[in-house]
CSV table of C-alpha atoms in Angstrom, one decimal:
chain,number,residue,atom,x,y,z
A,191,MET,CA,38.1,-15.1,-225.6
A,192,ARG,CA,36.7,-12.4,-223.3
A,193,ASP,CA,39.3,-9.0,-222.8
A,194,PRO,CA,41.1,-9.3,-219.8
A,195,ILE,CA,40.8,-5.4,-219.0
A,196,ASP,CA,36.8,-5.8,-219.0
A,197,ALA,CA,36.9,-8.8,-217.2
A,198,GLU,CA,39.1,-6.5,-214.6
A,199,ASP,CA,36.7,-3.9,-214.9
A,200,VAL,CA,33.8,-5.7,-213.9
A,201,GLY,CA,35.7,-7.6,-211.1
A,202,GLY,CA,36.6,-3.9,-209.8
A,203,ALA,CA,32.7,-2.6,-210.2
A,204,SER,CA,32.4,-6.0,-208.3
A,205,TRP,CA,34.0,-4.9,-205.6
A,206,LYS,CA,32.9,-1.4,-205.9
A,207,LYS,CA,29.5,-2.5,-205.1
A,208,ILE,CA,30.5,-4.6,-203.1
A,209,LEU,CA,32.1,-2.1,-200.8
A,210,VAL,CA,29.0,0.7,-201.3
A,211,SER,CA,26.8,-2.0,-200.0
A,212,GLY,CA,29.1,-2.9,-197.2
A,213,GLY,CA,29.6,0.8,-195.9
A,214,ALA,CA,25.4,1.1,-196.8
A,215,LEU,CA,25.2,-2.0,-194.2
A,216,LEU,CA,27.3,-0.6,-192.0
A,217,GLY,CA,25.6,3.2,-191.8
A,218,VAL,CA,22.2,1.3,-191.2
A,219,ALA,CA,23.7,-0.2,-188.9
A,220,ALA,CA,25.4,2.7,-186.9
A,221,ALA,CA,21.6,4.9,-187.4
A,222,TYR,CA,20.6,1.3,-185.9
A,223,ASN,CA,22.8,1.8,-182.8
A,224,ALA,CA,22.0,5.6,-182.2
A,225,ILE,CA,18.8,4.5,-181.7
A,226,ALA,CA,19.3,2.0,-179.6
A,227,ARG,CA,20.6,4.3,-177.2
A,228,LYS,CA,19.1,7.4,-177.4
A,229,GLY,CA,17.9,8.3,-174.1
A,230,VAL,CA,18.8,5.8,-172.3
A,231,ASP,CA,20.8,7.8,-168.5
A,232,GLN,CA,23.7,6.3,-166.8
A,233,LEU,CA,22.6,3.8,-164.4
A,234,PRO,CA,22.1,5.0,-160.8
A,235,ASN,CA,21.6,2.8,-157.4
A,236,LEU,CA,18.5,1.0,-157.4
A,237,VAL,CA,19.6,-1.2,-154.3
A,238,GLY,CA,20.5,1.5,-152.0
A,239,GLY,CA,22.8,1.8,-149.3
A,240,GLU,CA,26.4,3.3,-149.4
A,241,GLU,CA,27.8,3.9,-153.2
A,242,GLY,CA,31.3,3.2,-153.2
A,243,GLY,CA,34.3,2.4,-156.5
A,244,PHE,CA,37.0,0.1,-155.7
A,245,GLU,CA,40.2,0.6,-158.1
A,246,TRP,CA,40.3,-2.4,-159.6
A,247,ARG,CA,43.4,-2.8,-162.7
A,248,GLU,CA,42.8,0.5,-163.5
A,249,ARG,CA,39.3,0.2,-163.8
A,250,ARG,CA,36.5,1.1,-161.4
A,251,ILE,CA,33.9,-1.2,-159.6
A,252,ALA,CA,31.4,0.1,-158.6
A,253,PHE,CA,29.8,-1.7,-155.3
A,254,THR,CA,27.4,-0.3,-152.2
A,255,LYS,CA,27.1,-1.1,-148.4
A,256,ARG,CA,24.6,-1.4,-145.8
A,257,GLY,CA,24.0,-2.4,-142.4
A,258,SER,CA,26.3,-3.8,-139.8
A,259,GLY,CA,27.2,-6.6,-138.2
A,260,PRO,CA,29.3,-10.0,-140.2
A,261,PRO,CA,29.8,-8.8,-144.2
A,262,ILE,CA,28.3,-11.2,-147.1
A,263,LEU,CA,28.7,-10.3,-150.7
A,264,LEU,CA,26.0,-10.5,-152.6
A,265,ILE,CA,27.4,-11.3,-156.4
A,266,HIS,CA,24.8,-11.2,-159.4
A,267,GLY,CA,24.3,-13.3,-162.1
A,268,ILE,CA,25.7,-13.6,-166.0
A,269,HIS,CA,23.8,-12.9,-168.9
A,270,ALA,CA,23.5,-9.2,-171.4
A,271,ALA,CA,21.6,-7.1,-169.3
A,272,ALA,CA,23.1,-8.2,-165.8
A,273,TRP,CA,23.9,-5.8,-162.7
A,274,SER,CA,23.2,-5.2,-158.9
A,275,TYR,CA,19.3,-5.0,-159.5
A,276,GLU,CA,18.5,-8.8,-159.0
A,277,TRP,CA,19.1,-7.5,-155.1
A,278,ARG,CA,17.1,-4.5,-154.7
A,279,ASN,CA,14.4,-6.8,-152.9
A,280,ASN,CA,17.3,-8.7,-150.7
A,281,VAL,CA,19.3,-6.5,-149.3
A,282,ASP,CA,16.9,-4.4,-146.7
A,283,TYR,CA,16.4,-7.4,-144.4
A,284,LEU,CA,19.7,-9.1,-144.9
A,285,ALA,CA,20.8,-5.7,-143.2
A,286,ARG,CA,19.2,-5.9,-140.4
A,287,ASN,CA,21.5,-8.2,-138.6
A,288,ASN,CA,24.9,-8.4,-141.6
A,289,THR,CA,26.3,-6.0,-143.3
A,290,VAL,CA,25.9,-5.9,-147.0
A,291,TYR,CA,27.8,-5.4,-149.7
A,292,THR,CA,26.8,-5.9,-154.0
A,293,ILE,CA,29.2,-5.4,-156.3
A,294,ASP,CA,28.8,-5.2,-160.3
A,295,LEU,CA,31.5,-6.9,-162.1
A,296,LEU,CA,34.1,-5.4,-164.6
A,297,GLY,CA,31.9,-5.1,-167.5
A,298,PHE,CA,27.7,-5.0,-166.0
A,299,GLY,CA,26.1,-2.6,-163.6
A,300,ARG,CA,27.4,0.6,-163.0
A,301,SER,CA,31.2,-0.9,-163.2
A,302,GLU,CA,33.6,0.3,-165.8
A,303,ARG,CA,33.4,-1.5,-168.9
A,304,PRO,CA,36.3,-2.0,-171.5
A,305,PRO,CA,36.9,-4.1,-174.8
A,306,ILE,CA,39.2,-6.5,-172.5
A,307,ARG,CA,39.1,-10.2,-172.8
A,308,TYR,CA,36.8,-11.3,-170.1
A,309,SER,CA,37.4,-15.3,-168.3
A,310,ALA,CA,36.1,-17.1,-165.8
A,311,ARG,CA,40.0,-16.1,-163.9
A,312,LEU,CA,39.3,-12.4,-164.7
A,313,TYR,CA,36.1,-12.6,-162.3
A,314,ILE,CA,36.9,-14.9,-160.0
A,315,SER,CA,40.6,-12.5,-159.1
A,316,LEU,CA,37.8,-9.9,-158.8
A,317,ILE,CA,36.2,-11.4,-156.0
A,318,SER,CA,38.3,-12.5,-154.7
A,319,ASP,CA,40.6,-8.7,-154.2
A,320,PHE,CA,37.3,-6.7,-153.4
A,321,VAL,CA,36.6,-9.1,-150.7
A,322,GLY,CA,40.5,-8.7,-149.5
A,323,ARG,CA,40.7,-5.0,-150.3
A,324,VAL,CA,37.4,-3.7,-149.9
A,325,ILE,CA,35.5,-6.1,-146.9
A,326,GLY,CA,39.2,-6.9,-145.1
A,327,GLU,CA,37.9,-9.2,-143.0
A,328,PRO,CA,35.8,-13.4,-143.5
A,329,CYS,CA,33.1,-12.8,-145.9
A,330,VAL,CA,30.0,-15.0,-146.9
A,331,LEU,CA,29.5,-15.4,-150.5
A,332,VAL,CA,25.6,-15.9,-151.8
A,333,ALA,CA,25.8,-15.8,-155.5
A,334,SER,CA,23.5,-16.6,-158.4
A,335,SER,CA,23.8,-18.7,-162.1
A,336,LEU,CA,27.4,-18.5,-163.2
A,337,SER,CA,28.9,-16.6,-160.3
A,338,GLY,CA,27.3,-19.3,-157.5
A,339,ALA,CA,30.4,-21.2,-159.4
A,340,TYR,CA,32.9,-18.1,-159.1
A,341,ALA,CA,31.9,-18.6,-155.7
A,342,ALA,CA,32.2,-21.8,-155.0
A,343,VAL,CA,35.9,-22.0,-156.8
A,344,LEU,CA,36.6,-18.8,-154.1
A,345,ALA,CA,35.1,-21.3,-151.3
A,346,ALA,CA,37.0,-24.2,-151.9
A,347,ARG,CA,40.5,-22.3,-152.2
A,348,ASP,CA,39.8,-20.3,-149.4
A,349,PRO,CA,37.9,-21.9,-146.6
A,350,GLN,CA,39.3,-19.5,-143.9
A,351,ARG,CA,38.0,-16.0,-145.9
A,352,PHE,CA,35.1,-17.8,-146.9
A,353,PRO,CA,33.1,-19.2,-144.2
A,354,ALA,CA,30.1,-20.3,-145.8
A,355,ILE,CA,28.5,-19.3,-149.9
A,356,VAL,CA,25.0,-19.9,-151.0
A,357,LEU,CA,24.5,-20.8,-154.2
A,358,ILE,CA,21.3,-19.8,-156.5
A,359,ALA,CA,20.8,-22.2,-159.1
A,360,PRO,CA,24.5,-22.3,-159.3
A,361,SER,CA,26.0,-24.2,-163.4
A,362,GLY,CA,28.9,-25.5,-163.3
A,363,LEU,CA,28.5,-28.9,-163.9
A,364,VAL,CA,25.6,-29.5,-166.0
A,365,ARG,CA,25.9,-26.5,-168.3
A,366,LEU,CA,28.2,-23.8,-168.7
A,367,ASN,CA,31.5,-25.4,-168.1
A,368,GLN,CA,32.8,-26.4,-170.7
A,369,PRO,CA,35.5,-24.4,-172.8
A,370,ALA,CA,35.3,-21.6,-175.6
A,371,THR,CA,35.4,-23.6,-179.2
A,372,ILE,CA,36.6,-21.9,-182.1
A,373,LYS,CA,32.5,-21.1,-183.7
A,374,GLY,CA,32.3,-19.0,-179.9
A,375,GLU,CA,35.8,-17.4,-180.4
A,376,ALA,CA,34.0,-16.1,-183.8
A,377,GLY,CA,31.0,-15.1,-182.0
A,378,ARG,CA,32.8,-13.2,-179.1
A,379,PHE,CA,34.7,-11.3,-182.2
A,380,ALA,CA,31.6,-10.8,-184.0
A,381,VAL,CA,29.6,-9.3,-181.2
A,382,ASP,CA,32.6,-7.4,-180.3
A,383,ALA,CA,33.5,-5.6,-183.5
A,384,PRO,CA,32.8,-1.8,-183.3
A,385,ILE,CA,28.6,-0.9,-185.4
A,386,ALA,CA,27.9,-4.2,-186.3
A,387,GLY,CA,29.1,-6.0,-183.4
A,388,THR,CA,27.2,-3.0,-181.2
A,389,ALA,CA,24.2,-3.8,-183.7
A,390,MET,CA,23.8,-7.3,-183.3
A,391,PHE,CA,24.1,-7.3,-179.6
A,392,ASN,CA,21.4,-4.4,-179.5
A,393,ALA,CA,19.0,-6.6,-181.3
A,394,LEU,CA,20.2,-9.3,-178.3
A,395,VAL,CA,18.8,-7.0,-175.6
A,396,ALA,CA,15.5,-5.2,-177.8
A,397,ARG,CA,13.0,-4.5,-175.4
A,398,ARG,CA,10.5,-7.5,-176.9
A,399,ASN,CA,13.9,-10.0,-176.7
A,400,LEU,CA,14.3,-9.1,-172.8
A,401,ARG,CA,10.9,-9.8,-172.1
A,402,SER,CA,11.2,-13.1,-173.8
A,403,HIS,CA,13.7,-13.3,-171.6
A,404,LEU,CA,12.9,-12.6,-168.7
A,405,ARG,CA,9.8,-14.6,-169.0
A,406,GLN,CA,11.2,-17.7,-169.0
A,407,ALA,CA,13.5,-17.1,-166.0
A,408,TYR,CA,11.0,-15.9,-164.0
A,409,TYR,CA,7.8,-18.1,-163.2
A,410,ASP,CA,5.0,-15.6,-162.6
A,411,ASP,CA,4.4,-13.5,-166.3
A,412,GLY,CA,3.2,-10.4,-164.6
A,413,LEU,CA,6.5,-9.6,-162.6
A,414,VAL,CA,8.3,-9.0,-166.0
A,415,THR,CA,6.4,-5.3,-165.4
A,416,ARG,CA,7.7,-2.5,-168.7
A,417,GLU,CA,10.0,-1.0,-165.3
A,418,LEU,CA,11.7,-4.2,-165.4
A,419,VAL,CA,12.1,-4.2,-169.0
A,420,ASP,CA,13.5,-0.9,-168.8
A,421,THR,CA,15.8,-0.9,-166.2
A,422,TYR,CA,17.3,-4.1,-168.1
A,423,TYR,CA,17.1,-2.6,-171.7
A,424,THR,CA,18.9,0.5,-169.4
A,425,ALA,CA,21.4,-1.7,-168.1
A,426,SER,CA,22.8,-3.8,-171.4
A,427,HIS,CA,22.9,-0.6,-173.4
A,428,GLN,CA,25.3,1.7,-171.4
A,429,LYS,CA,28.5,2.6,-173.3
A,430,GLY,CA,31.0,-0.7,-173.9
A,431,ALA,CA,27.9,-3.1,-172.4
A,432,ARG,CA,28.1,-6.1,-175.2
A,433,HIS,CA,31.9,-7.3,-174.0
A,434,ALA,CA,31.7,-8.6,-171.3
A,435,PRO,CA,28.1,-10.9,-172.7
A,436,ALA,CA,30.2,-11.3,-175.7
A,437,ALA,CA,32.4,-13.0,-173.5
A,438,PHE,CA,29.9,-15.1,-171.7
A,439,LEU,CA,27.6,-16.3,-175.4
A,440,SER,CA,30.6,-17.2,-176.3
A,441,GLY,CA,31.7,-20.0,-173.7
A,442,HIS,CA,34.6,-18.0,-172.1
A,443,LEU,CA,33.3,-16.7,-169.1
A,444,ASN,CA,32.3,-21.0,-168.0
A,445,ILE,CA,34.1,-23.5,-165.8
A,446,ASP,CA,33.9,-26.6,-164.4
A,447,ILE,CA,33.9,-26.8,-160.6
A,448,ARG,CA,33.5,-30.4,-159.7
A,449,ASN,CA,37.1,-30.5,-158.1
A,450,ALA,CA,35.5,-27.2,-156.0
A,451,ILE,CA,32.8,-28.9,-155.2
A,452,ARG,CA,34.5,-32.0,-153.8
A,453,ARG,CA,36.7,-30.3,-151.7
A,454,LEU,CA,34.2,-27.7,-150.3
A,455,ALA,CA,34.4,-27.7,-146.6
A,456,GLN,CA,32.1,-25.1,-144.8
A,457,PRO,CA,28.5,-24.6,-145.3
A,458,ALA,CA,27.0,-24.3,-148.3
A,459,LEU,CA,23.3,-23.9,-149.0
A,460,LEU,CA,21.7,-24.4,-152.5
A,461,VAL,CA,18.6,-22.5,-153.0
A,462,TRP,CA,16.5,-23.2,-156.0
A,463,GLY,CA,13.2,-21.8,-158.0
A,464,GLU,CA,11.3,-25.3,-158.5
A,465,GLU,CA,10.3,-24.2,-161.5
A,466,GLY,CA,13.0,-22.3,-163.3
A,467,SER,CA,13.8,-24.4,-167.1
A,468,MET,CA,17.8,-22.5,-167.3
A,469,THR,CA,18.5,-25.0,-164.6
A,470,PRO,CA,16.7,-26.6,-163.6
A,471,VAL,CA,16.2,-27.7,-159.7
A,472,GLU,CA,16.9,-31.5,-160.6
A,473,GLU,CA,20.8,-30.4,-160.9
A,474,PHE,CA,21.3,-30.3,-157.6
A,475,ARG,CA,21.4,-34.0,-157.0
A,476,GLY,CA,25.0,-33.5,-159.2
A,477,PHE,CA,25.8,-31.4,-156.2
A,478,THR,CA,25.4,-33.4,-153.3
A,479,ALA,CA,26.4,-36.6,-154.9
A,480,LEU,CA,30.1,-34.9,-155.4
A,481,ASN,CA,29.3,-33.1,-151.3
A,482,PRO,CA,26.8,-34.8,-149.4
A,483,ASP,CA,27.2,-31.8,-147.0
A,484,PHE,CA,25.1,-29.7,-149.1
A,485,GLU,CA,22.2,-28.6,-148.1
A,486,LEU,CA,19.4,-27.7,-150.4
A,487,SER,CA,16.0,-24.8,-150.4
A,488,VAL,CA,13.4,-25.1,-152.6
A,489,LEU,CA,11.0,-21.8,-153.6
A,490,SER,CA,8.3,-22.4,-155.5
A,491,PRO,CA,6.5,-21.2,-157.3
A,492,ALA,CA,9.9,-19.6,-158.3
A,493,GLY,CA,11.8,-19.9,-161.7
A,494,ASP,CA,14.8,-18.6,-162.1
A,495,LEU,CA,15.9,-16.0,-159.7
A,496,PRO,CA,14.0,-17.4,-156.7
A,497,HIS,CA,16.0,-14.9,-154.3
A,498,ASP,CA,13.5,-12.1,-156.2
A,499,GLU,CA,10.6,-13.5,-157.3
A,500,ARG,CA,10.3,-15.2,-153.6
A,501,SER,CA,12.1,-12.5,-152.2
A,502,GLU,CA,10.7,-12.5,-148.9
A,503,ASP,CA,11.4,-16.5,-148.4
A,504,PHE,CA,15.1,-16.2,-149.5
A,505,ASN,CA,15.5,-13.6,-146.9
A,506,VAL,CA,14.7,-15.5,-144.1
A,507,ILE,CA,15.7,-19.2,-145.2
A,508,VAL,CA,19.2,-16.9,-145.8
A,509,SER,CA,19.3,-14.4,-142.2
A,510,GLN,CA,18.1,-17.7,-140.5
A,511,TRP,CA,20.3,-19.8,-142.0
A,512,LEU,CA,23.8,-16.8,-140.6
A,513,ASN,CA,22.0,-17.4,-137.5
A,514,ARG,CA,22.0,-20.7,-136.8
A,515,LEU,CA,26.0,-20.7,-138.2
A,516,SER,CA,26.7,-17.8,-135.7
A,517,LEU,CA,27.7,-15.7,-138.6
A,518,SER,CA,25.1,-12.9,-138.1
A,519,SER,CA,24.6,-10.1,-135.6
A,520,VAL,CA,21.7,-12.0,-133.6
A,521,ARG,CA,22.5,-14.7,-131.1
A,522,THR,CA,21.5,-18.3,-131.9
A,523,GLN,CA,21.0,-19.3,-128.5
A,524,ASN,CA,18.7,-16.7,-128.4
A,525,THR,CA,16.7,-18.1,-131.2
A,526,PRO,CA,13.3,-19.4,-129.2
A,527,PRO,CA,12.4,-22.9,-129.8
A,528,GLY,CA,10.7,-23.9,-133.2
A,529,THR,CA,11.3,-20.8,-134.8
A,530,PRO,CA,11.9,-21.0,-138.4
A,531,GLY,CA,15.5,-20.6,-137.5
A,532,ASP,CA,15.2,-24.5,-136.2
A,533,LEU,CA,13.8,-25.8,-139.4
A,534,PRO,CA,15.3,-27.8,-141.9
A,535,PRO,CA,16.0,-26.2,-145.6
A,536,THR,CA,13.0,-27.9,-148.3
A,537,GLN,CA,13.4,-30.9,-150.0
A,538,PRO,CA,12.0,-30.4,-154.0
A,539,HIS,CA,9.2,-32.1,-154.3
A,540,SER,CA,9.4,-36.0,-155.4
C-alpha cells in the first residue's frame, strides 16, 4: 500500500509543476503580446474631414464630418480589425452634395474599447443616439455587413428619422442571425481573458492572417497592399481591441432582421459585389422575397467590400440614388435626361 503522505507529496509536486508550467505559458503569452504591440501607434484620422468626439455612456465615440447638405452616416462593418477607414475612398465624393458623417463604433477604430458586454442592441442604441444627439435631423444610413442589419432595424423602427438606407452585402437573414451559443460564450470568455485572451486575439490578427482575410474579402488581390494590411494591423492592436471582436466571434452581435425587412417602407438600396464570398450576392433574394420594393445594384468585379474595391462606381450610384430621392443638395429636376442618374440599379448576371 502506498504511503498517503508520499501520495500527497507527489500530488503537490504535480500541482507545482502545473502552476509553474502555467506561469511560464502566461509569461510567454505576455511577451508575445508585448512584441505584437511594439511600434503600434494610435490611429490617425485617415478618412479626412472635421474630427469630433461624442460622449456616450461615459465613453468617447470618434466620428468625422465633411461637406454640406442632407446628412448621411457611413457605418463600418463588423470584424476583428474594423473601423471607419473602409470609407476612405467614399467620403470626399459623397460630401460634394451631402454632409457625410463617419463613426467608429464603440470597441473599434479610434473610439474607446472598454471591456463591457457588447451586443447588437448596444450598437443599435449607439447609432440611434448618435443621429439624435450629434446629427440632429433625419439621416440616411449607409452601412456594410452586420452593421447593415443594425441600420435596417433602426429604419424599420423610425422611418421619419431614417428616410432611406443603403445596405452593402448585409447580413441578418441567412448568416449572423442566430443568438450566441454556450460554445460561443466560452470563446468570448477565453478571448476576453487579460493575458491568454490577448495572445489568442493577437494570433488571430497577425499580419499573415489579416492578409489572408483581406484577400478573401477583395476580388482583386492587388488591392491587398502592405499599407492596407499594416493599417488594419494597427487598428486591431489598439488597447482593448479584443473585446468587441470577441463578442462578434461568439455570436453576441448577431441579430435576426426578418421582421425589420418586412416592415421597411422607405427607399432601400442593396449593394453587392458579384464575386463576394463571405456574403454571396445570391443572398439578396432573401431580402427581396421579404420586401420586393428593395432596389439592387451589383458591382463587378468586386468582392465583399464593393464600396472600397469599386469606389468610383459605388459613389456615383449612391449619389445619383440620393439625388433621385431628393436627399442630396443637387436638384433632381436639373439632371439632364439620359444621365446615369436615370439609370436603374444593375442586377446580378444570370
